[in-house]
Coordinates of C-alpha atoms and ligand atoms in Angstrom, one line a residue:
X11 CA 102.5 122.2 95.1
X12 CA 100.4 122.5 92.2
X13 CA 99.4 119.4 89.9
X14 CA 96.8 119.4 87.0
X15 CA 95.7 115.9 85.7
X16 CA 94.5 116.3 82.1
X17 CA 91.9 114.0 80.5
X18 CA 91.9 111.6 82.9
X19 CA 88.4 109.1 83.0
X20 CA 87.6 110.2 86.7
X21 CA 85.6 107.3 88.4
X22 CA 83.4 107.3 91.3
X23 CA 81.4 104.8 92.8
X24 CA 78.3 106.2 90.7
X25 CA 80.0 107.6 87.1
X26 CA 82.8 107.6 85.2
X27 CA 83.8 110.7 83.2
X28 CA 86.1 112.8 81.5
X29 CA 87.2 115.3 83.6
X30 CA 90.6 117.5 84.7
X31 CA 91.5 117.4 88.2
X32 CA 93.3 119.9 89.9
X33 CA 95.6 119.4 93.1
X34 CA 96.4 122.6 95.5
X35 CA 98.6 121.6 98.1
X36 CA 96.9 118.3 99.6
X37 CA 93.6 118.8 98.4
X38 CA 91.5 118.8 95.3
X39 CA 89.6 121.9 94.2
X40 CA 88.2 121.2 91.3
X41 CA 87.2 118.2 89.0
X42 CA 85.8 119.4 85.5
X43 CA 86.7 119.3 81.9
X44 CA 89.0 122.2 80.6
X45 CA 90.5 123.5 83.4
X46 CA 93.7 125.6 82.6
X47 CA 96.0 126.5 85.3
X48 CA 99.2 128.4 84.6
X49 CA 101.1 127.6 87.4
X50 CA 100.5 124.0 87.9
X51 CA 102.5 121.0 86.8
X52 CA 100.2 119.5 84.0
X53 CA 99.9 115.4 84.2
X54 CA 98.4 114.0 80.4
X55 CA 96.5 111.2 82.0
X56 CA 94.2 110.4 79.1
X57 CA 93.4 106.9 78.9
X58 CA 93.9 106.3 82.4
X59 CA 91.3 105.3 84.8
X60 CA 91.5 107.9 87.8
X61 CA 90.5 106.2 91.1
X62 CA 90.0 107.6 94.9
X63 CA 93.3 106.3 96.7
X64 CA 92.3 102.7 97.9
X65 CA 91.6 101.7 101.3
X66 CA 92.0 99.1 102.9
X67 CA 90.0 98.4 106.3
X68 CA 92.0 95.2 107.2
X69 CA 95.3 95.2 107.4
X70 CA 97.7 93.4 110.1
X71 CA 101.1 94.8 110.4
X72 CA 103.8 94.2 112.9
X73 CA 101.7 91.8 114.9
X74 CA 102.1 88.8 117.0
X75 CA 100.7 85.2 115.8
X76 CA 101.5 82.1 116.8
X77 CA 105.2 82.9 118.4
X78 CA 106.1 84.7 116.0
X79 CA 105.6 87.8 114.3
X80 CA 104.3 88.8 110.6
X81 CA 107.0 89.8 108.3
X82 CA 105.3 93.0 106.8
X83 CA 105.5 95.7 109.6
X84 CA 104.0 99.4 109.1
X85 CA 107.3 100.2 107.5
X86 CA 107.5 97.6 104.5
X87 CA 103.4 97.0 104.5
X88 CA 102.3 100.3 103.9
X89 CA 104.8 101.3 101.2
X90 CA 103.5 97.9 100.1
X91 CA 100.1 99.3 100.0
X92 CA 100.9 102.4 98.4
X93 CA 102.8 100.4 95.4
X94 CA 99.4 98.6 95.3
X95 CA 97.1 101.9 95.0
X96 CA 96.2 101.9 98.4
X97 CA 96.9 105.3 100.5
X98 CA 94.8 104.3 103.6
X99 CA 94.8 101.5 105.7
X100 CA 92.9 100.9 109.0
X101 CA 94.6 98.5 110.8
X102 CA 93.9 96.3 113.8
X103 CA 95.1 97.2 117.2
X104 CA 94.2 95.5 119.7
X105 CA 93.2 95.5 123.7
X106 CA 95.4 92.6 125.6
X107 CA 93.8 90.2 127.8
X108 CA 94.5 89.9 131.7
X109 CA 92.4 93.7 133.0
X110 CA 94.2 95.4 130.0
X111 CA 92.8 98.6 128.9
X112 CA 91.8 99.7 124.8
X113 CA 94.2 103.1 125.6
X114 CA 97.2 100.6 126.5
X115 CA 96.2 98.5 123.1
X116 CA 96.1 102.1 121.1
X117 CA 99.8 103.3 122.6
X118 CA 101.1 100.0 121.7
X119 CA 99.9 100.8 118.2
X120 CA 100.5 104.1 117.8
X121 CA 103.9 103.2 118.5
X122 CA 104.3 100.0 116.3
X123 CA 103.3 102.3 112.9
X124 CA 103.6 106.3 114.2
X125 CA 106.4 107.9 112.2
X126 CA 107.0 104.8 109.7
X127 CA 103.7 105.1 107.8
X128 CA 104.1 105.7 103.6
X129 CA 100.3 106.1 103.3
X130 CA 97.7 107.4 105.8
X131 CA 95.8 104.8 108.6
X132 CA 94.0 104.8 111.1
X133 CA 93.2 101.5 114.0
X134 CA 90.1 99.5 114.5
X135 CA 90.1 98.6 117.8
X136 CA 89.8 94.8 119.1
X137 CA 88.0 93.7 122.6
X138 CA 88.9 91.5 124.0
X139 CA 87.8 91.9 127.6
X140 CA 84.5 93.3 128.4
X141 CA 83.7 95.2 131.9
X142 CA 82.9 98.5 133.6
X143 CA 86.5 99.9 132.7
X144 CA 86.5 98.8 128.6
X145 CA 82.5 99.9 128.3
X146 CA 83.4 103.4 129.9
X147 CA 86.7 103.9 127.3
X148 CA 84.9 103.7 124.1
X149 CA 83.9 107.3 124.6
X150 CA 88.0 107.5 125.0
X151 CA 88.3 105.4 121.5
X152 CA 85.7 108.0 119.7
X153 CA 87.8 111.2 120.9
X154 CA 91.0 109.4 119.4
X155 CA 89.1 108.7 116.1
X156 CA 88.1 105.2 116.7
X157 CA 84.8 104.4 115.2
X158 CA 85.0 101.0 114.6
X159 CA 86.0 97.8 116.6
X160 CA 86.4 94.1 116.4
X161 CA 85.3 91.0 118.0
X162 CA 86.6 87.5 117.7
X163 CA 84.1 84.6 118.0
X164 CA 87.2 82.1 117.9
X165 CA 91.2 82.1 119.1
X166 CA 90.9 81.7 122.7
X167 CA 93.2 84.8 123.6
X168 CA 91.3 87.3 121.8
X169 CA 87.4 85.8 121.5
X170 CA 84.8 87.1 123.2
X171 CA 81.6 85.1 124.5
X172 CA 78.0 85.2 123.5
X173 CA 77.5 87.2 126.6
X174 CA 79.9 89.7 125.9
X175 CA 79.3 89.7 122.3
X176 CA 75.6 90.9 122.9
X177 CA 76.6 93.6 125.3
X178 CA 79.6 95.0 123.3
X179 CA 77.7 95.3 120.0
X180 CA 74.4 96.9 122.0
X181 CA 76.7 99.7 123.3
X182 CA 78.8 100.0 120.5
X183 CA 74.9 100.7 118.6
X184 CA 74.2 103.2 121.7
X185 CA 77.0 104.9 120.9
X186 CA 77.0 105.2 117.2
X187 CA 79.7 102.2 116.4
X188 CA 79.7 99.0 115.4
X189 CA 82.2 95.9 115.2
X190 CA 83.7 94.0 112.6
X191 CA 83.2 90.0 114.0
X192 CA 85.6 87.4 113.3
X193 CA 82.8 84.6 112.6
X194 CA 83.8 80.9 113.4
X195 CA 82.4 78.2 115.7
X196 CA 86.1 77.9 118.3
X197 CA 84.4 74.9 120.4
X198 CA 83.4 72.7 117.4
X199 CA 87.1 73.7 115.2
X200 CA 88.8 72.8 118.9
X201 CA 86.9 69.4 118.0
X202 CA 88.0 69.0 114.8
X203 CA 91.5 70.0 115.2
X204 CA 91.6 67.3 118.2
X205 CA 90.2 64.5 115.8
X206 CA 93.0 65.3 113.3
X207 CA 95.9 65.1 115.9
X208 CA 94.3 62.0 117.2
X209 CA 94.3 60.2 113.5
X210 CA 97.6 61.4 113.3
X211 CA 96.8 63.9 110.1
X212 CA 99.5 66.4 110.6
X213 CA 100.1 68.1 107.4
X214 CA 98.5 71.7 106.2
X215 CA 95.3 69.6 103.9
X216 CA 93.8 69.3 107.1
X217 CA 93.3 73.2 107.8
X218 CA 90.1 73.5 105.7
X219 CA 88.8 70.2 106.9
X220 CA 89.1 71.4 110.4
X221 CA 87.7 75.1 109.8
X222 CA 84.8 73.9 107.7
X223 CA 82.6 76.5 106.0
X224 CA 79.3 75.1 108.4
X225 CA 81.7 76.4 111.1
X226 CA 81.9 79.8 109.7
X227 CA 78.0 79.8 108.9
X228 CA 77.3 78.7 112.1
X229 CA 78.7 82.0 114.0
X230 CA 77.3 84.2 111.0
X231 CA 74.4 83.2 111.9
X232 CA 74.8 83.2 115.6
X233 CA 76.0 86.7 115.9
X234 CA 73.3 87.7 113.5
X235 CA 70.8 86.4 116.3
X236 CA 72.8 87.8 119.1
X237 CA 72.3 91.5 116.8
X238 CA 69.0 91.1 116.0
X239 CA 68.7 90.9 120.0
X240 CA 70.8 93.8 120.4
X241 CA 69.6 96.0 117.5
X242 CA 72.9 96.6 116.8
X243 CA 74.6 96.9 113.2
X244 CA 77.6 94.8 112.4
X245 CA 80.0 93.9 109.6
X246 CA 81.4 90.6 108.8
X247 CA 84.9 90.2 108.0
X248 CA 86.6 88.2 105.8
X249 CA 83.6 86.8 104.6
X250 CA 84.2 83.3 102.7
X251 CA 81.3 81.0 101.5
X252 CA 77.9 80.4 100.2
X253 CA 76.4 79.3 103.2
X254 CA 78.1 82.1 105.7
X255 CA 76.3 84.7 103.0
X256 CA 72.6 82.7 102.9
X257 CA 72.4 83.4 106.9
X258 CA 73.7 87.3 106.1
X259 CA 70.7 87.4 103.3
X260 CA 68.6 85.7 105.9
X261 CA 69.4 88.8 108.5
X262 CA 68.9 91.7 106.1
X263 CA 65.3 90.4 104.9
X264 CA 64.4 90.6 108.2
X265 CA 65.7 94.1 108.2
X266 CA 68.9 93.7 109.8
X267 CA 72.0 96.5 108.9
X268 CA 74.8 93.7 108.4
X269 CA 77.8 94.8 106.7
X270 CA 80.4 92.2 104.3
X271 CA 83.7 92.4 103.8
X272 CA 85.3 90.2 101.7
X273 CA 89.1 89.4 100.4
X274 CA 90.7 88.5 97.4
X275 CA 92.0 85.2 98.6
X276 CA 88.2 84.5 98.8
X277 CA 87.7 85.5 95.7
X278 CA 90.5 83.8 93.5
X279 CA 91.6 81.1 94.9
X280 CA 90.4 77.3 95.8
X281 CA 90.9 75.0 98.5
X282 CA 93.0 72.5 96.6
X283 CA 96.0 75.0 97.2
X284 CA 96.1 73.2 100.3
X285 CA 96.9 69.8 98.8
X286 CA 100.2 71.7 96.8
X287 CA 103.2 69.0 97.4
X288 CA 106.0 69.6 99.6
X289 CA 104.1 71.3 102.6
X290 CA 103.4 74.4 100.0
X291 CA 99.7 74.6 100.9
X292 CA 101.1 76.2 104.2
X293 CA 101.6 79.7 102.4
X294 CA 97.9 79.7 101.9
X295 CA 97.2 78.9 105.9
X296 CA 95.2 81.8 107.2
X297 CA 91.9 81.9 109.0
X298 CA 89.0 81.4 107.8
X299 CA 90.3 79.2 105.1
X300 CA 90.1 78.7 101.5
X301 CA 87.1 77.7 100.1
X302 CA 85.5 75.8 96.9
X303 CA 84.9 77.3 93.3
X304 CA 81.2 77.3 93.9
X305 CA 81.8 79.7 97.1
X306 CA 84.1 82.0 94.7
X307 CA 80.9 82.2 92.4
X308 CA 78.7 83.6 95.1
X309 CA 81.1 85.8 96.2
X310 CA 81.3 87.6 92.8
X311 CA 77.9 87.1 92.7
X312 CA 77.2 89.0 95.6
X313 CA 79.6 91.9 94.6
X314 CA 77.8 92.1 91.5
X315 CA 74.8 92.9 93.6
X316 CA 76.2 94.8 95.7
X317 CA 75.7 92.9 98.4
X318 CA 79.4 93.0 99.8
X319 CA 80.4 96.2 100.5
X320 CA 83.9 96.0 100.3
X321 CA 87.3 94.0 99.6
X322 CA 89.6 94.1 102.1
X323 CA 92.7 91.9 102.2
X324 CA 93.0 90.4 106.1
X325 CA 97.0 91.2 104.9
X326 CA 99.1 89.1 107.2
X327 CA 102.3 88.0 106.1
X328 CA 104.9 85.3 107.0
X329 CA 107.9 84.3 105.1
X330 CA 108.4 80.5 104.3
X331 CA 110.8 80.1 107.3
X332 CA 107.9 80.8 109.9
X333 CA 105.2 79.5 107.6
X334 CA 107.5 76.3 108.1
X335 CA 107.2 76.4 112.3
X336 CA 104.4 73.9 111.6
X337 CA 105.7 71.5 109.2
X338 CA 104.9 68.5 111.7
X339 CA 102.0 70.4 112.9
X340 CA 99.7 72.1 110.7
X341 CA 97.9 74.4 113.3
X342 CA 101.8 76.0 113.9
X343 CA 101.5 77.4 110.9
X344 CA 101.4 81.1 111.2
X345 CA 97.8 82.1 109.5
X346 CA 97.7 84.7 107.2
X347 CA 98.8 86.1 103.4
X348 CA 100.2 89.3 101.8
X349 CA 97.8 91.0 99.5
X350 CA 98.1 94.8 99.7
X351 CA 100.3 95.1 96.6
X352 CA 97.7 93.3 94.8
X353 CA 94.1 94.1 95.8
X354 CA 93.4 96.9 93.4
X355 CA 94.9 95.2 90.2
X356 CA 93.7 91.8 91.3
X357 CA 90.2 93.1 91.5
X358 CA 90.5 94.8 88.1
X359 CA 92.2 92.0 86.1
X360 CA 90.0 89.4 87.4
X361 CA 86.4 91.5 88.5
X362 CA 86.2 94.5 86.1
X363 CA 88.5 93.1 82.8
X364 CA 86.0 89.8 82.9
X365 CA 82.8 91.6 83.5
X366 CA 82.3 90.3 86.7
X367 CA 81.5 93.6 88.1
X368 CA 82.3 97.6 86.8
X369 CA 84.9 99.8 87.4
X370 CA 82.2 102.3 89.5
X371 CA 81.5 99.0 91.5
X372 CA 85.2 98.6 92.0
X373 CA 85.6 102.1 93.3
X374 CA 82.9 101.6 95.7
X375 CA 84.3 97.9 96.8
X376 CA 87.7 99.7 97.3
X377 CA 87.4 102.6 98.1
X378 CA 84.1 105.0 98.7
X379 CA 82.3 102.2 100.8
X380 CA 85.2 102.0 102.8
X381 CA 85.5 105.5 103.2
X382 CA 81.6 105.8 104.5
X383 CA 81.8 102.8 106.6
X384 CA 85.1 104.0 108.5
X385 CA 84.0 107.9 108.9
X386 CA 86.3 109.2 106.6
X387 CA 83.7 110.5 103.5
X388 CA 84.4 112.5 101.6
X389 CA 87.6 113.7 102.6
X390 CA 88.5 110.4 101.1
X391 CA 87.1 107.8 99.5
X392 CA 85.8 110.5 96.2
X393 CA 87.4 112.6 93.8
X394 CA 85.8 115.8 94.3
X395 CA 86.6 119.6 95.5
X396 CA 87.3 119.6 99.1
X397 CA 88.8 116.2 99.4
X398 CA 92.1 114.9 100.0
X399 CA 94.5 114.4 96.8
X400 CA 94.4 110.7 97.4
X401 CA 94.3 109.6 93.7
X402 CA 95.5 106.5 92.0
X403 CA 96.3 106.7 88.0
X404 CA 95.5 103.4 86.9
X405 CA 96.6 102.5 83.4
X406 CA 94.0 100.0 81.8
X407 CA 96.1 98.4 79.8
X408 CA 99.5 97.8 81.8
X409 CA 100.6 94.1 82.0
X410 CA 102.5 92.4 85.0
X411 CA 102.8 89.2 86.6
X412 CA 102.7 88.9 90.3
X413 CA 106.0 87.3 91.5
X414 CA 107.5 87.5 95.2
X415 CA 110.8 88.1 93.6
X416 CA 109.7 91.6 92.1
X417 CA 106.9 92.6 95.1
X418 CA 107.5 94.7 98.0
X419 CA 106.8 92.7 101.3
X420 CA 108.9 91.6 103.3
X421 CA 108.6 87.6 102.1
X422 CA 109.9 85.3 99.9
X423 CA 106.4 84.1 99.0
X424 CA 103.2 85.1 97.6
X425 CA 99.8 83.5 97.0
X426 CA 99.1 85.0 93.9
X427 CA 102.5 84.0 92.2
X428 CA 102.2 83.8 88.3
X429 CA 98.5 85.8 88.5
X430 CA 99.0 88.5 85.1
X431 CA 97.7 91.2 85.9
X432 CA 95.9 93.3 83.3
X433 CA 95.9 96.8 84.2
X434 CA 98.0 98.3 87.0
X435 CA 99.2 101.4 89.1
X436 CA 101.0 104.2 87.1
X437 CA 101.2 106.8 89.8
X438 CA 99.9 107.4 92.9
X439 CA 98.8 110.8 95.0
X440 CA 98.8 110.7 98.6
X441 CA 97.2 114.2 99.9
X442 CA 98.4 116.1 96.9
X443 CA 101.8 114.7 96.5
X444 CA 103.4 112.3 94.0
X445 CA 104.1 109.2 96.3
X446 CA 104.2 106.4 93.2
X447 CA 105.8 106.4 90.0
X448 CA 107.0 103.6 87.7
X449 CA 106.4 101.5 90.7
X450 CA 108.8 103.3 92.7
X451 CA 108.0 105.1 95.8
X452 CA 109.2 108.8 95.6
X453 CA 108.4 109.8 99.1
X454 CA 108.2 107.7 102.1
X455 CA 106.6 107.5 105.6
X456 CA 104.5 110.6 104.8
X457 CA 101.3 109.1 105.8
X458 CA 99.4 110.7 108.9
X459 CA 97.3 109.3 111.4
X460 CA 93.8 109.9 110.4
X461 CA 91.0 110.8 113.3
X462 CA 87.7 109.0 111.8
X463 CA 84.5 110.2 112.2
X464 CA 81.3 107.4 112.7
X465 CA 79.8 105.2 109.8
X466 CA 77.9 106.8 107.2
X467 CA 76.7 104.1 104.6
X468 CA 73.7 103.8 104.7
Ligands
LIG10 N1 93.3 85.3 110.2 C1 94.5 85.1 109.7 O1 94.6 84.2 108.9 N2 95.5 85.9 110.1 C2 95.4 87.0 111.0 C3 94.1 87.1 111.7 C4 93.0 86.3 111.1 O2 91.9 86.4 111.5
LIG11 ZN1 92.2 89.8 110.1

């Protein structure tokens, strides 16, 4: 299949211009103004903004938390996604504690999302035990396209000690990876959480108090120590406040690689959803938490800079039902949000629209950084000849409202409910075919498994 986009504005992470792009079966061959094809099907995209698909390096679908398991599975989250813009996810699998090996954590994955995929993705891979057996598979994880891993500093069934930290990162360096860390003190929040069950403070206010942002900050800037040690790069996720990015500063002036990531959730909303009558702050449990206005500022602050390199969502849903297994318990509450719809327009509407940052800074946040980090440049994350037909038409001047009764996951809630959205998705490429149109999905579970190559951004 043959398309031709005409006079589309064709944005990279470095330029936006007025170009045609033309599709040949799943790739593009060529991006320049006037191109005339007689036997393609010719798009009129002028006035649209023409963006690399999204991607989306944090995604959890179909996975186990706290009994219970997230609504969104591969099936409903990545059409999700795709509705959203996004047409590559990299997901987390995981290794299982108890002398469980990273190829038992990649089948399990590979069969939780093979076959029901609508846009492409790939697996990070988590450790979560560290001896002879795990250190000699991460060759095994590179041959499968597994570049990039991830370590928890908290959650007792998944975190790995300071020990362990230092050695995984080290040969993760030596072997041309690095990790995505989970940065929170566990031993101090334990504290915390036991002071609030002792007072008797049961209700979902208390999850910020006992996650504080000193907490987060602290392991920033522990694991930042432990990699200075090792010489190893890392990235971390789902970064949240001021003081967590001041120890991240702190590392790169001494020369440090140290990657951010960054969510919407982070960047749009405060911690007084928590304090939402009726046990509603529970929608907005996830981990870390919520922080203040001031730490929203430096977030977008730090985008601005380009000193985040990219927004991820941590997508994680639960429906009210589960979110409600902890309505005499706050730490039941299943952690996590939805946000895969809603990262690209969210970012627009509320980054590019305001000023905050431009749209060459949001295709780098959402898509080319991601593609360089995660191996995958340029076959995606650029629209250019060679690389895949992953290409969102984003019309500037669409209006929507974000409302769980219209969005695609599989709950009856959403954090951004009532957010307007100015700008949104008009169609959407996957590997040269029409996948999104008039926010319907025309094809489905036509994504691939993607093999990644290692980190390119420099
Ligand atoms: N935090 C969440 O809130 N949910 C899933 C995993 C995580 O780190
Ligand atoms: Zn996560």
């Amino acid at each position: 299949m043959k398309y031709l986009l005409k006079n589309g504005t064709v944005v990279s992470g470095k330029e936006s211009r007025i170009a045609d792009v033309l599709i040949e079966d799943e790739k593009i061959v060529r991006v320049e103004p006037g191109i005339i094809s007689e036997d393609a099907t010719e798009l009129d995209v002028s006035g649209k903004l023409l963006f690399p698909g999204f991607i989306d390096g944090h995604t959890h679908f179909d996975l186990e938390v706290a009994g219970t398991v997230t609504a969104d599975d591969f099936e409903s989250g990545t059409k999700a996604a795709l509705l959203g813009g996004t047409t590559f996810v990299v997901d987390f699998a995981s290794q299982d504690k108890g002398g469980h090996t990273l190829k038992e954590g990649l089948e399990k994955w590979h069969a939780k999302a093979d076959g029901k995929c609508s846009c492409d993705y790939s697996f990070h891979m988590s450790i979560v035990e560290w001896n002879d057996q795990t250190e000699q598979e991460i060759q095994d994880m590179i041959d499968e396209g597994i570049t990039s891993f991830k370590l928890y500093m908290t959650y007792p069934a998944m975190s790995v000690d300071d020990k362990d930290l230092y050695k995984i990162i080290k040969k993760l360096r030596q072997m041309g990876c690095f990790a995505g860390v989970h940065c929170e003190n566990a031993g101090v929040i334990d504290a915390l959480i036991q002071e609030a069950k002792d007072a008797g403070r049961t209700g979902p206010e208390n999850h910020p108090l006992v996650r504080p942002d000193t907490m987060e900050a602290e392991a920033v800037h522990r694991l930042l120590v432990i990699a200075q040690e090792a010489e190893a790069p890392v990235m971390v996720v789902h970064l949240t406040n001021q003081k967590a990015f001041r120890e991240i500063e702190n590392a790169r002036a001494e020369g440090q690689t140290v990657y951010a990531e960054t969510c919407p959730q982070y960047l749009l909303l405060d911690d007084s959803v928590y304090s939402r009558p009726d046990f509603e702050g529970a929608k907005f449990v996830c981990a870390p938490p919520i922080r203040k206005k001031q730490d929203q500022d430096c977030l977008w602050n730090a985008l601005a800079e380009d000193k985040i390199q990219t927004i991820a969502t941590d997508q994680c849903s639960f429906t009210w039902e589960q979110k409600k297994m902890g309505l005499d318990d706050f730490t039941k509450i299943p952690g996590g949000l939805p946000g895969v719809q809603t990262r690209g327009t969210l970012v627009y509407t509320y980054g590019v629209k305001t000023g905050r940052i431009t749209q060459e800074q949001m295709c780098r946040l959402l898509s080319e950084n991601a593609a360089r980090l995660y191996g995958v440049y340029p076959e995606k994350g650029v629209l250019a000849p060679g690389s895949d037909a992953d290409i969102v038409v984003f019309d500037p001047d669409k209006e929507s409202v974000i409302s769980a009764k219209t969005h695609a996951y599989r709950t009856d809630n959403n954090p951004f409910e009532g957010f307007a959205l100015h700008g949104g998705i008009d169609k959407v490429f996957l590997r040269g075919n029409l996948v999104v149109e008039n926010d319907r999905i025309l094809k489905e579970k036509s994504g691939k498994y993607i093999k990644r190559g290692k980190n390119e951004l420099l």
